[in-house]
Structure formats: C-alpha cells, structure tokens
PDB file of C-alpha atoms in Angstrom:
ATOM      1  CA  MET B   1      81.252-249.776  59.989  1.00  0.00           C
ATOM      2  CA  ILE B   2      78.320-247.972  58.384  1.00  0.00           C
ATOM      3  CA  VAL B   3      78.449-249.818  55.042  1.00  0.00           C
ATOM      4  CA  THR B   4      76.906-253.124  56.087  1.00  0.00           C
ATOM      5  CA  PRO B   5      73.616-251.731  57.475  1.00  0.00           C
ATOM      6  CA  LEU B   6      73.085-249.831  54.216  1.00  0.00           C
ATOM      7  CA  ILE B   7      73.653-252.781  51.907  1.00  0.00           C
ATOM      8  CA  ILE B   8      70.910-255.005  53.299  1.00  0.00           C
ATOM      9  CA  PRO B   9      68.022-252.518  52.847  1.00  0.00           C
ATOM     10  CA  ILE B  10      69.234-251.737  49.331  1.00  0.00           C
ATOM     11  CA  LEU B  11      69.303-255.406  48.403  1.00  0.00           C
ATOM     12  CA  ILE B  12      65.856-255.971  49.881  1.00  0.00           C
ATOM     13  CA  TRP B  13      64.451-252.938  48.054  1.00  0.00           C
ATOM     14  CA  GLY B  14      66.027-254.185  44.817  1.00  0.00           C
ATOM     15  CA  ALA B  15      64.418-257.607  45.194  1.00  0.00           C
ATOM     16  CA  VAL B  16      61.011-256.035  45.852  1.00  0.00           C
ATOM     17  CA  ALA B  17      61.395-253.700  42.885  1.00  0.00           C
ATOM     18  CA  LEU B  18      62.356-256.592  40.626  1.00  0.00           C
ATOM     19  CA  ALA B  19      59.429-258.708  41.786  1.00  0.00           C
ATOM     20  CA  GLY B  20      57.098-255.804  41.045  1.00  0.00           C
ATOM     21  CA  VAL B  21      58.101-255.910  37.388  1.00  0.00           C
ATOM     22  CA  PHE B  22      56.518-259.346  37.063  1.00  0.00           C
ATOM     23  CA  THR B  23      52.943-258.439  38.046  1.00  0.00           C
ATOM     24  CA  VAL B  24      49.992-256.625  36.515  1.00  0.00           C
ATOM     25  CA  ALA B  25      50.854-253.677  38.751  1.00  0.00           C
ATOM     26  CA  GLY B  26      54.379-253.743  37.349  1.00  0.00           C
ATOM     27  CA  ILE B  27      53.163-253.175  33.795  1.00  0.00           C
ATOM     28  CA  ALA B  28      50.456-250.650  34.631  1.00  0.00           C
ATOM     29  CA  GLY B  29      51.071-247.439  32.751  1.00  0.00           C
ATOM     30  CA  ALA B  30      53.479-249.029  30.265  1.00  0.00           C
ATOM     31  CA  PHE B  31      51.074-248.281  27.448  1.00  0.00           C
ATOM     32  CA  ASP B  32      50.524-244.637  28.380  1.00  0.00           C
ATOM     33  CA  ASP B  33      53.582-243.811  26.278  1.00  0.00           C
ATOM     34  CA  PRO B  34      52.514-244.038  22.598  1.00  0.00           C
ATOM     35  CA  LYS B  35      56.057-245.003  21.659  1.00  0.00           C
ATOM     36  CA  LYS B  36      55.969-248.065  23.930  1.00  0.00           C
ATOM     37  CA  ASN B  37      53.262-250.319  22.588  1.00  0.00           C
ATOM     38  CA  LYS B  38      54.920-253.428  21.223  1.00  0.00           C
ATOM     39  CA  LEU B  39      53.694-256.707  22.687  1.00  0.00           C
ATOM     40  CA  GLY B  40      55.864-259.805  22.953  1.00  0.00           C
ATOM     41  CA  LEU B  41      53.596-262.857  22.964  1.00  0.00           C
ATOM     42  CA  LEU B  42      55.286-266.074  24.070  1.00  0.00           C
ATOM     43  CA  GLY B  43      54.137-269.346  25.530  1.00  0.00           C
ATOM     44  CA  MET B  44      53.533-273.047  25.263  1.00  0.00           C
ATOM     45  CA  GLN B  45      51.665-274.744  22.434  1.00  0.00           C
ATOM     46  CA  ILE B  46      47.881-274.275  22.601  1.00  0.00           C
ATOM     47  CA  SER B  47      48.189-272.072  25.687  1.00  0.00           C
ATOM     48  CA  GLY B  48      46.039-269.150  24.504  1.00  0.00           C
ATOM     49  CA  LYS B  49      48.430-266.691  22.835  1.00  0.00           C
ATOM     50  CA  THR B  50      46.545-266.527  19.537  1.00  0.00           C
ATOM     51  CA  ARG B  51      43.133-266.580  21.228  1.00  0.00           C
ATOM     52  CA  PHE B  52      44.094-263.576  23.366  1.00  0.00           C
ATOM     53  CA  LEU B  53      45.583-261.732  20.387  1.00  0.00           C
ATOM     54  CA  SER B  54      42.457-262.432  18.317  1.00  0.00           C
ATOM     55  CA  PHE B  55      40.331-260.941  21.104  1.00  0.00           C
ATOM     56  CA  LEU B  56      42.457-257.795  21.198  1.00  0.00           C
ATOM     57  CA  ARG B  57      42.275-257.473  17.417  1.00  0.00           C
ATOM     58  CA  ASN B  58      38.509-258.135  17.431  1.00  0.00           C
ATOM     59  CA  ILE B  59      38.785-260.887  14.848  1.00  0.00           C
ATOM     60  CA  PRO B  60      37.415-264.458  14.947  1.00  0.00           C
ATOM     61  CA  TYR B  61      39.665-266.961  16.661  1.00  0.00           C
ATOM     62  CA  GLU B  62      40.597-269.987  14.558  1.00  0.00           C
ATOM     63  CA  ASP B  63      41.188-273.060  16.690  1.00  0.00           C
ATOM     64  CA  LYS B  64      44.353-274.331  15.054  1.00  0.00           C
ATOM     65  CA  ARG B  65      48.064-274.523  15.795  1.00  0.00           C
ATOM     66  CA  THR B  66      49.961-271.339  15.067  1.00  0.00           C
ATOM     67  CA  GLY B  67      53.066-271.307  12.922  1.00  0.00           C
ATOM     68  CA  ARG B  68      54.562-267.868  12.460  1.00  0.00           C
ATOM     69  CA  SER B  69      52.037-265.175  11.573  1.00  0.00           C
ATOM     70  CA  ASP B  70      52.638-261.432  11.239  1.00  0.00           C
ATOM     71  CA  TYR B  71      49.925-259.013  12.324  1.00  0.00           C
ATOM     72  CA  GLU B  72      49.454-255.344  11.494  1.00  0.00           C
ATOM     73  CA  GLU B  73      49.191-252.425  13.910  1.00  0.00           C
ATOM     74  CA  PHE B  74      45.758-252.235  15.549  1.00  0.00           C
ATOM     75  CA  ILE B  75      43.823-250.330  18.194  1.00  0.00           C
ATOM     76  CA  TYR B  76      42.280-251.923  21.282  1.00  0.00           C
ATOM     77  CA  THR B  77      39.629-250.012  23.234  1.00  0.00           C
ATOM     78  CA  LEU B  78      39.362-250.628  26.978  1.00  0.00           C
ATOM     79  CA  SER B  79      36.114-250.694  28.921  1.00  0.00           C
ATOM     80  CA  ASP B  80      36.721-247.108  30.056  1.00  0.00           C
ATOM     81  CA  GLY B  81      37.071-245.941  26.450  1.00  0.00           C
ATOM     82  CA  LYS B  82      40.851-245.602  26.515  1.00  0.00           C
ATOM     83  CA  LYS B  83      42.353-246.564  23.154  1.00  0.00           C
ATOM     84  CA  ILE B  84      45.631-248.472  22.980  1.00  0.00           C
ATOM     85  CA  THR B  85      47.600-248.638  19.747  1.00  0.00           C
ATOM     86  CA  ILE B  86      49.488-251.917  19.473  1.00  0.00           C
ATOM     87  CA  CYS B  87      52.399-252.040  17.028  1.00  0.00           C
ATOM     88  CA  SER B  88      52.638-254.659  14.327  1.00  0.00           C
ATOM     89  CA  GLY B  89      54.292-257.849  15.466  1.00  0.00           C
ATOM     90  CA  VAL B  90      54.463-261.592  15.063  1.00  0.00           C
ATOM     91  CA  ASP B  91      52.448-264.412  16.590  1.00  0.00           C
ATOM     92  CA  ILE B  92      54.633-267.513  16.858  1.00  0.00           C
ATOM     93  CA  GLY B  93      53.762-271.075  17.715  1.00  0.00           C
ATOM     94  CA  GLY B  94      54.540-272.646  21.057  1.00  0.00           C
ATOM     95  CA  GLY B  95      56.638-275.472  19.702  1.00  0.00           C
ATOM     96  CA  ASP B  96      60.257-275.863  20.695  1.00  0.00           C
ATOM     97  CA  ASN B  97      61.379-274.976  17.174  1.00  0.00           C
ATOM     98  CA  TYR B  98      60.113-271.422  17.686  1.00  0.00           C
ATOM     99  CA  ARG B  99      62.433-270.839  20.637  1.00  0.00           C
ATOM    100  CA  VAL B 100      64.915-269.372  18.140  1.00  0.00           C
ATOM    101  CA  ASP B 101      62.618-266.332  17.918  1.00  0.00           C
ATOM    102  CA  TYR B 102      62.506-265.693  21.668  1.00  0.00           C
ATOM    103  CA  ASP B 103      65.550-263.447  22.032  1.00  0.00           C
ATOM    104  CA  LYS B 104      64.507-261.161  19.183  1.00  0.00           C
ATOM    105  CA  ILE B 105      60.994-260.816  20.591  1.00  0.00           C
ATOM    106  CA  LEU B 106      62.295-260.263  24.126  1.00  0.00           C
ATOM    107  CA  ASP B 107      64.698-257.570  22.899  1.00  0.00           C
ATOM    108  CA  ASN B 108      62.114-255.699  20.815  1.00  0.00           C
ATOM    109  CA  ALA B 109      58.981-255.926  22.969  1.00  0.00           C
ATOM    110  CA  ASP B 110      57.987-253.240  25.475  1.00  0.00           C
ATOM    111  CA  VAL B 111      55.811-255.648  27.476  1.00  0.00           C
ATOM    112  CA  ILE B 112      56.034-259.446  27.415  1.00  0.00           C
ATOM    113  CA  LEU B 113      53.122-261.807  27.991  1.00  0.00           C
ATOM    114  CA  TYR B 114      53.890-265.485  28.582  1.00  0.00           C
ATOM    115  CA  PHE B 115      51.058-268.057  28.437  1.00  0.00           C
ATOM    116  CA  PHE B 116      51.020-271.630  29.737  1.00  0.00           C
ATOM    117  CA  ASP B 117      48.370-274.265  30.435  1.00  0.00           C
ATOM    118  CA  ILE B 118      48.029-274.612  34.214  1.00  0.00           C
ATOM    119  CA  ASP B 119      46.080-277.865  33.932  1.00  0.00           C
ATOM    120  CA  LYS B 120      48.833-279.541  31.884  1.00  0.00           C
ATOM    121  CA  TYR B 121      51.491-278.075  34.164  1.00  0.00           C
ATOM    122  CA  LEU B 122      49.959-279.431  37.364  1.00  0.00           C
ATOM    123  CA  ARG B 123      49.227-282.840  35.822  1.00  0.00           C
ATOM    124  CA  ASN B 124      52.703-282.748  34.236  1.00  0.00           C
ATOM    125  CA  GLU B 125      51.680-284.698  31.179  1.00  0.00           C
ATOM    126  CA  ILE B 126      54.027-285.335  28.268  1.00  0.00           C
ATOM    127  CA  ASP B 127      54.265-282.335  25.963  1.00  0.00           C
ATOM    128  CA  LEU B 128      53.568-283.876  22.561  1.00  0.00           C
ATOM    129  CA  GLU B 129      55.517-281.190  20.745  1.00  0.00           C
ATOM    130  CA  SER B 130      58.812-281.796  22.561  1.00  0.00           C
ATOM    131  CA  ASN B 131      58.102-285.304  23.898  1.00  0.00           C
ATOM    132  CA  ILE B 132      59.188-284.279  27.381  1.00  0.00           C
ATOM    133  CA  LEU B 133      57.203-283.590  30.532  1.00  0.00           C
ATOM    134  CA  TYR B 134      55.186-280.373  30.380  1.00  0.00           C
ATOM    135  CA  GLN B 135      56.730-278.883  33.511  1.00  0.00           C
ATOM    136  CA  ARG B 136      60.236-279.336  32.174  1.00  0.00           C
ATOM    137  CA  ALA B 137      59.299-277.909  28.753  1.00  0.00           C
ATOM    138  CA  CYS B 138      57.660-274.895  30.365  1.00  0.00           C
ATOM    139  CA  ASN B 139      60.364-274.383  32.985  1.00  0.00           C
ATOM    140  CA  THR B 140      63.096-274.142  30.368  1.00  0.00           C
ATOM    141  CA  ARG B 141      61.154-271.285  28.804  1.00  0.00           C
ATOM    142  CA  PHE B 142      60.661-269.604  32.186  1.00  0.00           C
ATOM    143  CA  GLU B 143      64.409-269.790  32.760  1.00  0.00           C
ATOM    144  CA  HIS B 144      65.206-268.502  29.264  1.00  0.00           C
ATOM    145  CA  ILE B 145      62.894-265.505  29.606  1.00  0.00           C
ATOM    146  CA  TYR B 146      63.992-264.660  33.138  1.00  0.00           C
ATOM    147  CA  SER B 147      67.661-264.715  32.162  1.00  0.00           C
ATOM    148  CA  LYS B 148      66.903-262.100  29.498  1.00  0.00           C
ATOM    149  CA  VAL B 149      64.636-259.750  31.450  1.00  0.00           C
ATOM    150  CA  LYS B 150      66.051-259.774  34.982  1.00  0.00           C
ATOM    151  CA  SER B 151      68.761-257.224  34.156  1.00  0.00           C
ATOM    152  CA  SER B 152      66.661-255.019  31.875  1.00  0.00           C
ATOM    153  CA  LYS B 153      63.658-255.232  34.254  1.00  0.00           C
ATOM    154  CA  LYS B 154      61.441-255.319  31.186  1.00  0.00           C
ATOM    155  CA  PRO B 155      57.792-255.771  32.234  1.00  0.00           C
ATOM    156  CA  ILE B 156      56.537-259.330  31.886  1.00  0.00           C
ATOM    157  CA  LEU B 157      53.289-260.955  32.917  1.00  0.00           C
ATOM    158  CA  VAL B 158      52.905-264.746  33.190  1.00  0.00           C
ATOM    159  CA  ILE B 159      49.386-265.987  32.458  1.00  0.00           C
ATOM    160  CA  ALA B 160      48.108-269.413  33.535  1.00  0.00           C
ATOM    161  CA  THR B 161      45.312-270.480  31.197  1.00  0.00           C
ATOM    162  CA  HIS B 162      42.819-273.349  30.938  1.00  0.00           C
ATOM    163  CA  THR B 163      41.625-272.826  34.495  1.00  0.00           C
ATOM    164  CA  ASP B 164      38.226-274.029  33.279  1.00  0.00           C
ATOM    165  CA  ILE B 165      39.690-277.487  32.605  1.00  0.00           C
ATOM    166  CA  CYS B 166      41.692-277.779  35.819  1.00  0.00           C
ATOM    167  CA  ASN B 167      39.554-279.409  38.484  1.00  0.00           C
ATOM    168  CA  LEU B 168      40.834-277.155  41.272  1.00  0.00           C
ATOM    169  CA  SER B 169      39.923-273.795  42.746  1.00  0.00           C
ATOM    170  CA  GLU B 170      42.142-270.857  41.829  1.00  0.00           C
ATOM    171  CA  SER B 171      43.618-270.779  45.326  1.00  0.00           C
ATOM    172  CA  ALA B 172      44.441-274.506  45.119  1.00  0.00           C
ATOM    173  CA  MET B 173      45.997-274.072  41.667  1.00  0.00           C
ATOM    174  CA  LYS B 174      48.108-271.210  42.940  1.00  0.00           C
ATOM    175  CA  GLN B 175      49.189-273.110  46.051  1.00  0.00           C
ATOM    176  CA  LYS B 176      50.278-276.172  44.067  1.00  0.00           C
ATOM    177  CA  PHE B 177      52.028-274.129  41.385  1.00  0.00           C
ATOM    178  CA  ASP B 178      53.857-271.931  43.892  1.00  0.00           C
ATOM    179  CA  ALA B 179      55.105-275.029  45.732  1.00  0.00           C
ATOM    180  CA  LEU B 180      56.433-276.504  42.478  1.00  0.00           C
ATOM    181  CA  VAL B 181      58.477-273.405  41.605  1.00  0.00           C
ATOM    182  CA  SER B 182      59.471-272.292  45.111  1.00  0.00           C
ATOM    183  CA  ASP B 183      63.092-273.385  44.652  1.00  0.00           C
ATOM    184  CA  LYS B 184      63.557-272.110  41.094  1.00  0.00           C
ATOM    185  CA  SER B 185      65.977-269.298  40.267  1.00  0.00           C
ATOM    186  CA  TYR B 186      63.199-267.530  38.365  1.00  0.00           C
ATOM    187  CA  LYS B 187      60.580-267.786  41.120  1.00  0.00           C
ATOM    188  CA  ASP B 188      60.289-263.976  41.389  1.00  0.00           C
ATOM    189  CA  MET B 189      58.926-263.915  37.849  1.00  0.00           C
ATOM    190  CA  LEU B 190      56.144-266.262  38.910  1.00  0.00           C
ATOM    191  CA  LYS B 191      54.864-264.438  41.984  1.00  0.00           C
ATOM    192  CA  GLY B 192      52.232-262.439  40.116  1.00  0.00           C
ATOM    193  CA  VAL B 193      50.812-265.108  37.800  1.00  0.00           C
ATOM    194  CA  GLU B 194      47.342-264.307  36.453  1.00  0.00           C
ATOM    195  CA  TYR B 195      44.942-267.272  36.366  1.00  0.00           C
ATOM    196  CA  VAL B 196      42.341-267.015  33.628  1.00  0.00           C
ATOM    197  CA  ASP B 197      39.832-268.926  31.512  1.00  0.00           C
ATOM    198  CA  LEU B 198      40.376-267.521  28.028  1.00  0.00           C
ATOM    199  CA  THR B 199      37.148-269.080  26.763  1.00  0.00           C
ATOM    200  CA  ASP B 200      35.207-266.735  29.068  1.00  0.00           C
ATOM    201  CA  GLU B 201      34.833-263.351  27.371  1.00  0.00           C
ATOM    202  CA  ASN B 202      34.412-261.538  30.675  1.00  0.00           C
ATOM    203  CA  GLU B 203      37.634-263.021  32.059  1.00  0.00           C
ATOM    204  CA  ILE B 204      39.618-262.244  28.939  1.00  0.00           C
ATOM    205  CA  LYS B 205      38.235-258.690  28.917  1.00  0.00           C
ATOM    206  CA  ASN B 206      39.155-258.243  32.587  1.00  0.00           C
ATOM    207  CA  LEU B 207      42.672-259.493  31.854  1.00  0.00           C
ATOM    208  CA  ALA B 208      43.066-257.020  28.986  1.00  0.00           C
ATOM    209  CA  ASN B 209      41.811-254.168  31.155  1.00  0.00           C
ATOM    210  CA  LYS B 210      44.327-255.081  33.863  1.00  0.00           C
ATOM    211  CA  ILE B 211      47.202-255.207  31.384  1.00  0.00           C
ATOM    212  CA  PHE B 212      46.451-251.920  29.637  1.00  0.00           C
ATOM    213  CA  LYS B 213      45.104-249.891  32.550  1.00  0.00           C
ATOM    214  CA  ARG B 214      46.568-246.558  33.550  1.00  0.00           C
ATOM    215  CA  LYS B 215      48.694-246.288  36.674  1.00  0.00           C
TER     216      LYS B 215
END
C-alpha cells in the first residue's frame, strides 16, 4: 500500500509547522501587513504585560495592578527605523476574573503574547490572586490558549519574565521549565519560550525587535 508511507511524513511536517507558529520565527513578518497589527496581550498577574506595552507606547510605566484599560492606536519604531502601527486594544489584568476576556482577545488578535513569571513558576508558590499554586494557575491558561490557537495556527509567543529575580542561568531555567511541561498536551506551544528581564531596557528592546522584525 502506498498510503501509509505518505501519512507519516505529512504528520511530521504538520507537527513541525505547528511548532513553528509558537516561536519568534513563527511570528516574523506578521506585522508587514498593515491590516494585521492587533496585539493580544495575556498573562499572569504582575508578569510584565503592562510594562512591555508601556515600553512600546513610549509612556511611563506605573507599577500597579492592571484592571481593564483601553489603549489607542500607536506607532512603534524599531531599531532599524521600521515603523509598526499597532491597533487600539485592551490591557487586562492577570487575575482569574479576567479569563472571561481571553476568547474575545484570542479571536480578534493577529499575534498573541503571553507573559508569565518564570521565578514564581519554578518555585511554584501560591498565586495570591487565585489562591492556588502558580504552576497550576499558569498551566490552565496555557491549556486554554492552546486549545484556541492550535487549529487556527494563530501566531503566539510565550514570554518568561523576571529572569533577573530567578537565581538560575537561562539554560538552567529553560531545562527545569521544559522538564515540567514535557508531558503536557500544549508542550509544542512552549518550545520557543523567550526568557527576558523586562526591567532591562536593552532586553526589552531586543524582544520588541525580535517580535516585529521582517522575515
């Protein structure tokens, strides 16, 4: 039979293609189309969503918990001079009560960025917002997002923040995190995690350049 040998390569190629959606390389070029410039910002409480958005908007960051805040269309200029127009959107808090907004954001966004605190994840402390362990709180969000984007193959980038607080090297953080999610159904979404210290302007600028770069 000639069918069986053909199925396996197709399935393998499909898995590779899907995994590629969840990396910086997978979203490269997404913002070259002026009609596709809506960001979906999701993540855990105090994980860096608002700090990153404030950097892009070139406005002062206020160190406080976010509720639900609309922002207007703005232009971000990359290091190479390329200008990216970002559509108006909403910055929501990371509390469990804001999960009701996830599906709408996931449906409307062209590119999704998900932020979580790698130090809290590896230490697995109690998430004060939900009163459950941080890994469990974060994993339920990973699963929710993956279930929505795996069929649409919508570009998503997962960003591990607070690397400056975690007392491990990046390679050690990655090794421990990868081991913790190796058996999860959404593990493909976590293969291209970006590790970043969002208090370091150079690191946050490098992250933005990676996200918005041309193919």
